[in-house]
mmCIF file of C-alpha atoms in Angstrom:
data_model
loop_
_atom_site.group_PDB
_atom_site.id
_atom_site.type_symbol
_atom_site.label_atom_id
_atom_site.label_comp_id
_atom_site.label_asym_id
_atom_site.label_seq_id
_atom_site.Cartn_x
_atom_site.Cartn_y
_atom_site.Cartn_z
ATOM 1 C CA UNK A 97 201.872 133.368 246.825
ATOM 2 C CA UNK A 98 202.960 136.787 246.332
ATOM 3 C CA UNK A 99 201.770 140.015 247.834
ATOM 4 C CA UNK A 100 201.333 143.011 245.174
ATOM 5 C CA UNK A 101 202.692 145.458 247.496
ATOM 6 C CA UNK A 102 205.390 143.279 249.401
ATOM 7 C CA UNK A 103 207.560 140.033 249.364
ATOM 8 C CA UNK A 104 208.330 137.801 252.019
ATOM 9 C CA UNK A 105 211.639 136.150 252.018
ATOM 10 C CA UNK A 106 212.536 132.976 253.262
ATOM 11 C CA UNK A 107 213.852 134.893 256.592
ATOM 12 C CA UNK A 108 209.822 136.185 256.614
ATOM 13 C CA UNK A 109 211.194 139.702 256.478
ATOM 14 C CA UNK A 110 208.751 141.723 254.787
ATOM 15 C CA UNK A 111 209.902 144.139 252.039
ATOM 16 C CA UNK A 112 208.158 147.387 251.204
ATOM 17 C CA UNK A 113 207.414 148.587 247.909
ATOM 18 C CA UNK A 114 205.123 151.229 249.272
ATOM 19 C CA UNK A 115 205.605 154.283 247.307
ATOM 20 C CA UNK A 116 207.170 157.654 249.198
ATOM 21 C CA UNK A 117 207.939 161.117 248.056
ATOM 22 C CA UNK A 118 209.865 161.386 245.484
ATOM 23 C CA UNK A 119 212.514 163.601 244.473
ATOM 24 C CA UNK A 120 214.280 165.038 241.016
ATOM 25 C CA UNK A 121 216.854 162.486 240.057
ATOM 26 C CA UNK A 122 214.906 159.490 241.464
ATOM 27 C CA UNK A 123 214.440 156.628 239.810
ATOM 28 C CA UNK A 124 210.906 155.174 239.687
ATOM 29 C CA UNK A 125 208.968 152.980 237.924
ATOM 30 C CA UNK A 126 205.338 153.166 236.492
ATOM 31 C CA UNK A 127 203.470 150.737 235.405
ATOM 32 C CA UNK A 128 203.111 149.769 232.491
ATOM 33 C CA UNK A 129 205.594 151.919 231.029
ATOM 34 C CA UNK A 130 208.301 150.777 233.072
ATOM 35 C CA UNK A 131 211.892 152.902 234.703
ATOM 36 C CA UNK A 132 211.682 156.535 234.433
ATOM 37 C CA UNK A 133 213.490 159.229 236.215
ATOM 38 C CA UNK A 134 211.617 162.164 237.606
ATOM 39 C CA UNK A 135 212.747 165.399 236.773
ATOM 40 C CA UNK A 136 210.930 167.549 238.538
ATOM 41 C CA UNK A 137 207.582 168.921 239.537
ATOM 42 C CA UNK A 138 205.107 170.705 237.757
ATOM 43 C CA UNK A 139 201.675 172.601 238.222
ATOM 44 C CA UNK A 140 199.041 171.556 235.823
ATOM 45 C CA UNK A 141 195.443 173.421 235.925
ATOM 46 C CA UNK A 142 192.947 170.557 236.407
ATOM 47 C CA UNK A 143 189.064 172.074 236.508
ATOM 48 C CA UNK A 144 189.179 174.578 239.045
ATOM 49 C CA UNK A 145 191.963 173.891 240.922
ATOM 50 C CA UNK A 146 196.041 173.603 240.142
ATOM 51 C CA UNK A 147 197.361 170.133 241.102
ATOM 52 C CA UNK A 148 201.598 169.743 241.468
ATOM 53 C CA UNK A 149 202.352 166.487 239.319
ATOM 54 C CA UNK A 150 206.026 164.707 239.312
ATOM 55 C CA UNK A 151 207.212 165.280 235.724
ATOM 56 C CA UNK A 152 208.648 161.572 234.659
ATOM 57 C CA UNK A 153 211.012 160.767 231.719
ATOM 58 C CA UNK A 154 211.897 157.660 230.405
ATOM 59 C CA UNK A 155 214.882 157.102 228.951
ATOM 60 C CA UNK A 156 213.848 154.328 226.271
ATOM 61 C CA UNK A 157 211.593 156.580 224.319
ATOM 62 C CA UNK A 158 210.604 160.407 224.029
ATOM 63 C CA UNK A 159 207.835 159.551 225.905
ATOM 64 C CA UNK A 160 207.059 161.760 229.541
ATOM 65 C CA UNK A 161 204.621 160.974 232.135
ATOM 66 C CA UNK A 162 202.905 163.284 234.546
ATOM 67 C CA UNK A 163 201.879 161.986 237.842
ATOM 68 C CA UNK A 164 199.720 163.581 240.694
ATOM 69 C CA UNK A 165 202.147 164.292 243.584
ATOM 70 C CA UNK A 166 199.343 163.715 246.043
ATOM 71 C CA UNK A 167 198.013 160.262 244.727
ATOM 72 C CA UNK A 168 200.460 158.866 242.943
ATOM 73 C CA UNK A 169 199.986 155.297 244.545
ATOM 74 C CA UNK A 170 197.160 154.484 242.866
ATOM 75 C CA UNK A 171 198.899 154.580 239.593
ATOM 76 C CA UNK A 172 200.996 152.056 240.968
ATOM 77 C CA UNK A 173 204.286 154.176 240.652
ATOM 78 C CA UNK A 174 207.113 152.961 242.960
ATOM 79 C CA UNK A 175 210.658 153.491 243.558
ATOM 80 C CA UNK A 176 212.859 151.288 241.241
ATOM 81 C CA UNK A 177 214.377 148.702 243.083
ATOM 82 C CA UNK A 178 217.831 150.014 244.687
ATOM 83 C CA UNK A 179 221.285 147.609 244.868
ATOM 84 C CA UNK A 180 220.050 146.214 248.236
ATOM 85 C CA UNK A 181 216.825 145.163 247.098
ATOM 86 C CA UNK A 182 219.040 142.787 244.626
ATOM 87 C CA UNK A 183 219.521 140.241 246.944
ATOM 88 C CA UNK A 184 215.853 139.512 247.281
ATOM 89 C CA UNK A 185 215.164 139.657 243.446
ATOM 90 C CA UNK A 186 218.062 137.019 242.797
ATOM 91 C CA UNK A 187 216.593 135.127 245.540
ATOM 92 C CA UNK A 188 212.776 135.158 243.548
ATOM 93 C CA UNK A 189 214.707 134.633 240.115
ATOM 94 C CA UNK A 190 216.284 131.512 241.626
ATOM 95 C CA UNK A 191 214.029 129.786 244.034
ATOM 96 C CA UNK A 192 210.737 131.644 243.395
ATOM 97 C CA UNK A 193 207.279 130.165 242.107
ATOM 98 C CA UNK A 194 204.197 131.265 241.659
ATOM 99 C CA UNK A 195 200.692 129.085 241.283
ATOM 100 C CA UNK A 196 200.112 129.671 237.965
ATOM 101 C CA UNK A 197 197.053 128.073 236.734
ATOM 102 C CA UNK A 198 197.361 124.891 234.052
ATOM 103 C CA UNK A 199 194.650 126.267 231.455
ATOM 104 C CA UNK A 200 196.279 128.467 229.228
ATOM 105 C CA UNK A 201 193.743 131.111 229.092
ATOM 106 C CA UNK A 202 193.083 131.469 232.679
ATOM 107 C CA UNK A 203 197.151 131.273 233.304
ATOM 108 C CA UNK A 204 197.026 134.471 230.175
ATOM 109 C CA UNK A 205 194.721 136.375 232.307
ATOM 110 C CA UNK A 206 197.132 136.091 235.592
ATOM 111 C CA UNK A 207 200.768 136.674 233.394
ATOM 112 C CA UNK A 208 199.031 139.440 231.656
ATOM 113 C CA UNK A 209 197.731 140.812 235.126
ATOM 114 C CA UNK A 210 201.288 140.410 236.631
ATOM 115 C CA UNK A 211 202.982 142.212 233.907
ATOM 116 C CA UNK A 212 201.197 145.045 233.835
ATOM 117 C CA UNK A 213 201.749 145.764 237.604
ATOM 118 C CA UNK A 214 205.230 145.753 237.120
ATOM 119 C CA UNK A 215 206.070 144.325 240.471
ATOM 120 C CA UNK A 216 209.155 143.043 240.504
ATOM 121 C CA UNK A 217 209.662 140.402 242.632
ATOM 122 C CA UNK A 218 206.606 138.575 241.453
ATOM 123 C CA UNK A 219 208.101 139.246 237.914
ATOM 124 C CA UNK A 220 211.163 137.745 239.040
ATOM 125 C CA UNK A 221 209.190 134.378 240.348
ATOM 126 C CA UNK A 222 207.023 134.719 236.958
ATOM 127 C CA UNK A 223 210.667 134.255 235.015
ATOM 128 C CA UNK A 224 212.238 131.951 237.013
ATOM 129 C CA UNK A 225 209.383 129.478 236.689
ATOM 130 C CA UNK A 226 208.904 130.128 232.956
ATOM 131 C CA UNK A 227 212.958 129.566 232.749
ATOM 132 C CA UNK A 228 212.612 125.964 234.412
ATOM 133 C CA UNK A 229 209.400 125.275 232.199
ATOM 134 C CA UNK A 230 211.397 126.068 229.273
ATOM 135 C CA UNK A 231 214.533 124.166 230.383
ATOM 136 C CA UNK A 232 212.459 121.022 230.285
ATOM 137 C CA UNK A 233 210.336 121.719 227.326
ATOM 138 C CA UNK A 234 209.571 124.435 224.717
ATOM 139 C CA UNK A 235 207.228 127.024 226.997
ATOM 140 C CA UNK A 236 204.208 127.749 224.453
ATOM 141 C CA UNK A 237 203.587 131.435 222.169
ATOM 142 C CA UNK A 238 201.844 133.312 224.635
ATOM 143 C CA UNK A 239 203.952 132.235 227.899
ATOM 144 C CA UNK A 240 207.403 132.484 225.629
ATOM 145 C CA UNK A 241 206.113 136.378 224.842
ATOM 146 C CA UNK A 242 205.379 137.362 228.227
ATOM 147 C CA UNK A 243 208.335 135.737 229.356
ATOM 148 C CA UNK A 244 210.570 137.688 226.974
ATOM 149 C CA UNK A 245 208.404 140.925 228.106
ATOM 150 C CA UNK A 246 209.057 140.056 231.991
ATOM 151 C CA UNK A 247 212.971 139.454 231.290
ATOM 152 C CA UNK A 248 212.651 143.324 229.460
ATOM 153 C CA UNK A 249 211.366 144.861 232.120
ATOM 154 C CA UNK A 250 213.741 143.311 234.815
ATOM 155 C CA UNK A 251 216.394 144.263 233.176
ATOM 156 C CA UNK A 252 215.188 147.868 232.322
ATOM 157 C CA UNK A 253 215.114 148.073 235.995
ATOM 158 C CA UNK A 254 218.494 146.443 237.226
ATOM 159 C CA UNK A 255 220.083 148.566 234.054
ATOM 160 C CA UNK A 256 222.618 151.181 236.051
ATOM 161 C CA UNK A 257 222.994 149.350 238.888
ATOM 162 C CA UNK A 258 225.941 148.601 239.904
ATOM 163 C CA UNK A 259 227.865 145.444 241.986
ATOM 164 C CA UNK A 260 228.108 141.683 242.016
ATOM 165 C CA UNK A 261 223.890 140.460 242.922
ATOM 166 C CA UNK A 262 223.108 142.844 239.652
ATOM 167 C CA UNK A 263 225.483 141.684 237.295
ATOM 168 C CA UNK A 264 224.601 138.001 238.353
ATOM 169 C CA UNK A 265 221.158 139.097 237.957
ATOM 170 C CA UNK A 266 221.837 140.591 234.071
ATOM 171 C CA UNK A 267 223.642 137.712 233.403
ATOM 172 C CA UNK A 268 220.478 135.098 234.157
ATOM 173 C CA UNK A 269 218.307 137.943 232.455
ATOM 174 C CA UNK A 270 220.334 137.501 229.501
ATOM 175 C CA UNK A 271 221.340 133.631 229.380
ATOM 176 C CA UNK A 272 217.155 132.896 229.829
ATOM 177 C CA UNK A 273 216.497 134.911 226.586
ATOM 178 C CA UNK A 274 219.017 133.352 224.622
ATOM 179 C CA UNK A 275 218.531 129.636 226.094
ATOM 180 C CA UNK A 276 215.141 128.930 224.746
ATOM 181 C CA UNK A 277 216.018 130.150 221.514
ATOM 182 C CA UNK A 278 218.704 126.808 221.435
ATOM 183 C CA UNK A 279 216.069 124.945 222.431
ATOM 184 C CA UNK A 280 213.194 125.759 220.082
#
């Protein structure tokens, strides 16, 4: 079983996703929204008091996101994952499973849960799984759309990265959408 804020690798080496401070330039993710960049602070009046927030842009809408500099963990933003982190999300892609329940509503509840956290390595376990599912039969509506979903947000996330794990890692991101459409 996964652990929202790490995962263990075979090795049992623990990996942090505990956020940090951030800087302009960074890449980070929020949940639900996905990758953004921050580009800068701000000071927003809130009540009483002025709070600093990290101004965040994402760059597959208009939209921007403000985010208290001095509890941002709570909103579950997190660095996006870096090149050496790619290793480890090939690794969950490939090998990784999670104990997904057999009733399709309860199993609903736990995808839709583990989507909107965003984490990545159980994301990458979620996909892998639904991948083999759908390899050896058609995966039903609501696990086929939050498959697609978790595949979109991986790959928002690998997107820019550069070297050999993340274009392996695009290329299974890719080949699982279009596979279960030659299946179905």
């Amino acid at each position: 079983m996964f652990n929202r804020n790490s995962y263990h690798t075979p090795q049992q080496e623990v990996i942090s996703l505990k956020p940090t401070a951030f800087r302009p330039g960074d890449r980070v993710v929020l949940p639900p929204y996905g990758i953004g960049v921050i580009c800068g602070t701000c000071a927003r009046p809130l009540g009483c008091e002025t709070l600093t927030y990290y101004q965040i842009e994402f760059q597959h809408t208009s939209s921007r996101a403000f985010v208290p500099v001095q509890s941002s963990a709570p909103t579950g933003m997190r660095p996006a994952l870096s090149p050496a982190d790619l290793p480890t999300l090939l690794h969950a892609l490939q090998n990784g499973e999670l104990d997904l329940p057999r009733q399709w509503s309860v199993r609903h509840q736990r995808v839709t849960a583990l989507l909107a956290s965003g984490e990545p390595y159980e994301l990458a376990a979620m996909i892998g799984q639904f991948h083999r599912w759908n390899l050896k039969r058609a995966l039903p509506d609501l696990d086929r759309q939050a498959f697609r979903r978790g595949v979109k947000l991986l790959m928002q996330e690998v997107e820019g990265l550069t070297g050999k794990t993340a274009q392996t890692i695009q290329l299974f991101l890719e080949r699982a959408l279009l596979e279960p459409q030659s299946l179905n």
